[in-house]
Coordinates of C-alpha atoms and ligand atoms in Angstrom, one line a residue:
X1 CA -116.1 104.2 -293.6
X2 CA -115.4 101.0 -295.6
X3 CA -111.7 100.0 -295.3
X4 CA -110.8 97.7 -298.4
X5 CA -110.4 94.2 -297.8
X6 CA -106.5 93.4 -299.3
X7 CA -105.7 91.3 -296.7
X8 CA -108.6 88.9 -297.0
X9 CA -107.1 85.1 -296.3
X10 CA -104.0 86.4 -294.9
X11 CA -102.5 85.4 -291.8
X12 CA -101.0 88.1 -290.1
X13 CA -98.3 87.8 -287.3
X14 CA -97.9 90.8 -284.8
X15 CA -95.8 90.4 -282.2
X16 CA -95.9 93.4 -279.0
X17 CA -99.4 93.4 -280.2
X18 CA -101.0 93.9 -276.2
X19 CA -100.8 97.5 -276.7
X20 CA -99.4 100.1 -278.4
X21 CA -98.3 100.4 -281.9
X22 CA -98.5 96.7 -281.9
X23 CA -102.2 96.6 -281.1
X24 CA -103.0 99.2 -283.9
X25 CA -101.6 97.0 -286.3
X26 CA -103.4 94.5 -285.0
X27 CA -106.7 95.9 -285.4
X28 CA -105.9 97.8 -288.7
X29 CA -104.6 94.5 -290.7
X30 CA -107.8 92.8 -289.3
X31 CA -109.9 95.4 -290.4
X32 CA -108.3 94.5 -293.6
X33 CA -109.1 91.6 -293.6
X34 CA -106.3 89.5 -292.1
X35 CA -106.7 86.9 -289.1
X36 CA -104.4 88.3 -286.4
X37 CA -102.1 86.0 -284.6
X38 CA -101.4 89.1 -281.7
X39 CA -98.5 87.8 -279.9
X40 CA -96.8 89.5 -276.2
X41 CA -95.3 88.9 -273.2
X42 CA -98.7 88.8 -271.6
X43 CA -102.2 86.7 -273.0
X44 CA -103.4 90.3 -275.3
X45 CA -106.1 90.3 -273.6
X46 CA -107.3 94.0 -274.5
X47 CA -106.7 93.6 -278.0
X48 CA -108.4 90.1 -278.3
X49 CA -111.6 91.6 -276.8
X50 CA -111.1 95.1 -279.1
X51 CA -110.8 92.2 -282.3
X52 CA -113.9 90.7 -281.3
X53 CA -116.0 93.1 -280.6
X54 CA -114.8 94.9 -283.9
X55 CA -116.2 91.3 -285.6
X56 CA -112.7 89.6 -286.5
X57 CA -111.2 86.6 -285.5
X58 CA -107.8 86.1 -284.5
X59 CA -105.6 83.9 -281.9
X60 CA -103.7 85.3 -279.0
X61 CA -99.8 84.0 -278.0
X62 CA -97.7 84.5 -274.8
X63 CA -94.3 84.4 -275.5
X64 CA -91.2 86.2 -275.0
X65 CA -89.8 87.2 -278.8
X66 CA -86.3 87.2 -277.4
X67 CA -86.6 83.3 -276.1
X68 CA -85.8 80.8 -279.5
X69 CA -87.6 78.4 -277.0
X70 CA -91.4 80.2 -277.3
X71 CA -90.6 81.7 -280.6
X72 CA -90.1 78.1 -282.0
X73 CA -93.3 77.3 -280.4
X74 CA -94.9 80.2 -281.6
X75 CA -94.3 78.8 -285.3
X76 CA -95.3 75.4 -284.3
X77 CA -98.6 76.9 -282.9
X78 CA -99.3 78.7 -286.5
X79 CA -98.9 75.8 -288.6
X80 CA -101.0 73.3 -286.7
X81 CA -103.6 76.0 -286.3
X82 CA -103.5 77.6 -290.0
X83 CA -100.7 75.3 -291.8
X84 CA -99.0 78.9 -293.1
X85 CA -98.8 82.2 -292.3
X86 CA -98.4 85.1 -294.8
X87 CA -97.1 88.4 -293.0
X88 CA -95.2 88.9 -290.2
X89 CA -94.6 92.3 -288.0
X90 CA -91.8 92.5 -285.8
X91 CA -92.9 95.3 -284.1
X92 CA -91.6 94.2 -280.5
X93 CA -89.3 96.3 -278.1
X94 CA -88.5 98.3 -275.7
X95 CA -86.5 102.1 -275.2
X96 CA -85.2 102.5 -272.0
X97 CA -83.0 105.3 -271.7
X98 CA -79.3 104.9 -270.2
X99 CA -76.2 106.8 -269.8
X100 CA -73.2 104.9 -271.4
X101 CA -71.8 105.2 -267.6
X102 CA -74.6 103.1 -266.2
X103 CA -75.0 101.1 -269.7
X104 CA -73.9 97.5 -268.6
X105 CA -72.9 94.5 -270.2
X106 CA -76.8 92.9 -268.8
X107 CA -78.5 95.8 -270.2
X108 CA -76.8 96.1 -273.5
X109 CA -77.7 92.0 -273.8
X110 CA -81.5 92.5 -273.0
X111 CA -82.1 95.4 -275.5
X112 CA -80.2 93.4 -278.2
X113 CA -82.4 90.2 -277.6
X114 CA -85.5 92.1 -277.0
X115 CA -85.1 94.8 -280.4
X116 CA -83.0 92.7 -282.8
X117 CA -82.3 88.7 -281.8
X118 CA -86.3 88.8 -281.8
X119 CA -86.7 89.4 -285.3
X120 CA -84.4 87.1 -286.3
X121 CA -85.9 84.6 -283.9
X122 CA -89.4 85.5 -285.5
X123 CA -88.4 84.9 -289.1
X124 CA -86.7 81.7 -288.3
X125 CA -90.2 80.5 -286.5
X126 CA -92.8 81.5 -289.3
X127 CA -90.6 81.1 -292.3
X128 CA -91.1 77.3 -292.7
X129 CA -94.9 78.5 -292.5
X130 CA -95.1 81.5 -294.7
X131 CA -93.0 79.6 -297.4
X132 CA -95.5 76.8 -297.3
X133 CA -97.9 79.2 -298.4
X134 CA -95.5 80.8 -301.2
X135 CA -95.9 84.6 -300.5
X136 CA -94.7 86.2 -298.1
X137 CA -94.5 89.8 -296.0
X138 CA -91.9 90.5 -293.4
X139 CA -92.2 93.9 -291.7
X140 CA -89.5 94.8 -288.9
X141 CA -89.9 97.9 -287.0
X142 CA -87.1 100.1 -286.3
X143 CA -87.0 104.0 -285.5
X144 CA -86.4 107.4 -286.1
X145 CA -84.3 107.9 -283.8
X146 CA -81.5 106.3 -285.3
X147 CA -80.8 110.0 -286.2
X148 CA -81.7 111.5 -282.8
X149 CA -79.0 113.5 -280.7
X150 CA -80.6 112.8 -277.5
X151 CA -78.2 110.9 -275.5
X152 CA -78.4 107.4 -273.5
X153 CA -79.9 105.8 -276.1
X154 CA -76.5 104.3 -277.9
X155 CA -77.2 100.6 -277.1
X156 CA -81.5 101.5 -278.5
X157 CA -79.6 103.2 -281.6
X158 CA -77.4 100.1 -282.5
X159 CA -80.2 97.9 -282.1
X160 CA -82.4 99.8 -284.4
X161 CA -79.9 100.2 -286.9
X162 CA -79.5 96.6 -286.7
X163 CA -83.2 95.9 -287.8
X164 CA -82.4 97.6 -290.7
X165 CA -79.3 95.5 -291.6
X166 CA -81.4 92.6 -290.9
X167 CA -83.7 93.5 -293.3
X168 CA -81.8 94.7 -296.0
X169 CA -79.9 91.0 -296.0
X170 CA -83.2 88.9 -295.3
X171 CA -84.6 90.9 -298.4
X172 CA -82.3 89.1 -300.8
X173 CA -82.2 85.5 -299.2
X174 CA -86.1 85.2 -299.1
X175 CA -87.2 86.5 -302.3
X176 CA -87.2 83.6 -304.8
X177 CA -90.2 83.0 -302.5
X178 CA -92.5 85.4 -303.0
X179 CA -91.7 87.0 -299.5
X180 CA -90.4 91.0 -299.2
X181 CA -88.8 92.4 -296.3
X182 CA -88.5 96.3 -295.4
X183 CA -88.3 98.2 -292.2
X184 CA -90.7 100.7 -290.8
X185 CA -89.6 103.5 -288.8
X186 CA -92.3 105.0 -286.3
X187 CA -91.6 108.5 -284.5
X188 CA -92.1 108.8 -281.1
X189 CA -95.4 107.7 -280.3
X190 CA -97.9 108.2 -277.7
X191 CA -97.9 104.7 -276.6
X192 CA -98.1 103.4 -272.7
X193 CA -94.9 102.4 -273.3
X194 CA -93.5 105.4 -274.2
X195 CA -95.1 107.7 -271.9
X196 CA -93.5 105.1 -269.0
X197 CA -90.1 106.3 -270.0
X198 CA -90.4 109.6 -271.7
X199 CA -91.1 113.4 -270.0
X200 CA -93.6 115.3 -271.4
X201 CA -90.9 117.5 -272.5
X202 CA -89.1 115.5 -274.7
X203 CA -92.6 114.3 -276.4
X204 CA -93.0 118.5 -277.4
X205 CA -89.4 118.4 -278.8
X206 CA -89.9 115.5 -281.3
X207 CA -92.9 117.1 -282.3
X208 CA -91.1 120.6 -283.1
X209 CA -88.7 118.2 -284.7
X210 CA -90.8 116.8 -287.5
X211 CA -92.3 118.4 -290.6
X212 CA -95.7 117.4 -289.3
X213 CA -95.3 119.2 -286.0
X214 CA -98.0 116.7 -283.7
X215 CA -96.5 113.4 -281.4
X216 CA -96.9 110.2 -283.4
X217 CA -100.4 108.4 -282.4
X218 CA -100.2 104.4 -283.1
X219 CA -102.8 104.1 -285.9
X220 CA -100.1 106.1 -287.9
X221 CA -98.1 103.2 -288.4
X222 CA -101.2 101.2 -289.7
X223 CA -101.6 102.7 -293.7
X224 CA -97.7 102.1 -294.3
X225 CA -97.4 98.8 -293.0
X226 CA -101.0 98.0 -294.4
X227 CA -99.5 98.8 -297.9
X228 CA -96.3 97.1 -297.5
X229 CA -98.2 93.6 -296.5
X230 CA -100.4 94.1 -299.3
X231 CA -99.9 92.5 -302.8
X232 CA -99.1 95.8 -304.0
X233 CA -95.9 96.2 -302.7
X234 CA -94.7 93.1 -304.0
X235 CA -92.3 95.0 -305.9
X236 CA -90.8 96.9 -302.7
X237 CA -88.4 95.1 -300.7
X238 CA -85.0 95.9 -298.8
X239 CA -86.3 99.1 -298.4
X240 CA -86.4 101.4 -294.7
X241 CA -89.8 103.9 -294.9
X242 CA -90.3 106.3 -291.3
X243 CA -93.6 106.5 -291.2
X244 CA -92.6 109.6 -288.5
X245 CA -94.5 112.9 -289.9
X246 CA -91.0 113.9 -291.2
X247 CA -88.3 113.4 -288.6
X248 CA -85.4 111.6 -289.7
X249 CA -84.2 112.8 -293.3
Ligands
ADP301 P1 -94.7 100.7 -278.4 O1 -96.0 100.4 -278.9 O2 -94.4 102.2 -278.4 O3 -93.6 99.9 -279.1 P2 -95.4 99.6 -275.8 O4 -94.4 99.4 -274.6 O5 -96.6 100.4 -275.5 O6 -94.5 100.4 -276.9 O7 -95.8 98.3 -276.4 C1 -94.8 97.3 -276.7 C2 -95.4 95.9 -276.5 O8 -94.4 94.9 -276.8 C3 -96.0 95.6 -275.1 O9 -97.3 95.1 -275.2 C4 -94.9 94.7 -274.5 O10 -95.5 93.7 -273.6 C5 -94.4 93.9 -275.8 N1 -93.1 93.3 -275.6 C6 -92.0 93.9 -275.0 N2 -91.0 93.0 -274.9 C7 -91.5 91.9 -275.4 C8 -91.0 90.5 -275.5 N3 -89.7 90.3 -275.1 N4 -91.7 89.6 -276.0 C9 -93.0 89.8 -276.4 N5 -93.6 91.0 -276.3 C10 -92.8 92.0 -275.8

């Protein structure tokens, strides 16, 4: 099948792009036509080799999102490389679960720099570059489960409302240049990450939870945040989609 090519000449900045959701995106935008700049903890090693054996170019970046340090760099890197950069996905992070009785100061810290501080490290790193190339689109993943009832996730919760927030305000301070900001909300999905931290359990019980009654798979992200870095949502911006088969609403 022929995937149309609206993101031809973009640069496209995905960061937790080793695996996961993240990876998707990576592979969907470049099928799309963008030139993926897959950024992770680790060298993306699998998603490097899926990009070029799919017949796309791109550039892999280590760096931890939630270090201004290596995020700075990270920007430095896309300007000398490409001199702008045109979308950027903070799609980052990491859910583990814990008890408000065992939730300490350290942890709290960690999930706030990893989830929310990142994406406003990001934005700071690639803004100089994306408004050198005057258009702009800024993705930031948060979650459905800012309406779950499950407990121990109060500090995940705060942070993923936070991306929203983030959003919302970044949306009217970075407009008069051509750049939109919105928030996508995934359901679970069957990631590595998530089956790490989740029993099989819980997966079935999101499922029954949503409209579309099937576990969220990571290429189900790719259409919504395809459209929103496209130049057909240019209109859209502020706005919070779930792309999570009908969970939170
Ligand atoms: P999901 O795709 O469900 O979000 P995964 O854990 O499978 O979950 O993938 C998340 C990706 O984000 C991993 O590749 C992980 O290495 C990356 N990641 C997590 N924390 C950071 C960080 N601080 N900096 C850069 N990448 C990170």
């Amino acid at each position: 099948m022929s995937v149309p090519q609206t993101h031809t000449g973009r640069v496209a900045v995905i960061t937790g792009a080793g695996r996961g959701i993240g990876q998707a995106l990576a592979l969907g935008l470049a099928a799309r036509g963008a030139t993926v700049v897959a950024v992770d903890l680790h060298y993306p090693e699998e998603t490097m080799a899926l990009l070029t054996a799919a017949g796309h170019t791109g550039m892999g970046l280590v760096a931890d999102v939630s270090d201004p340090v290596q995020t700075a760099a990270v920007g430095m890197r896309i300007t000398q490389e490409f001199g702008h950069a045109d979308i950027l996905v903070n799609n980052a992070g990491v859910f583990p679960f814990v008890d408000i009785d065992d939730l300490d100061y350290d942890i709290w810290r960690r999930i706030m720099a990893v989830n929310l501080d990142s994406q406003f490290l990001m934005v700071k790193a690639v803004l100089p570059a994306m408004k050198a190339g005057g258009w702009g689109r800024i993705i930031n993943l948060t979650s459905n489960s800012i309406v779950t009832n499950a407990p121990g996730l109060s500090h995940y919760m705060a942070s993923k409302m936070g991306n929203i927030g983030f959003s919302r305000g970044l949306a009217n301070d970075v407009a008069p240049f051509g750049i939109t900001v919105n928030a996508v909300g995934p359901t679970l999905t069957i990631t590595p990450g998530v089956r790490e931290v989740h029993p099989p359990e819980a997966l079935v019980a999101v499922a029954q939870a949503q409209a579309i009654k099937r576990n969220g798979r990571p290429e189900d992200l790719v259409g919504t945040i395809a459209f929103l870095s496209s130049d057909d949502a240019a209109f859209v911006t502020g706005q919070t989609i779930m792309a999570d088969g009908g969970y939170a609403r």
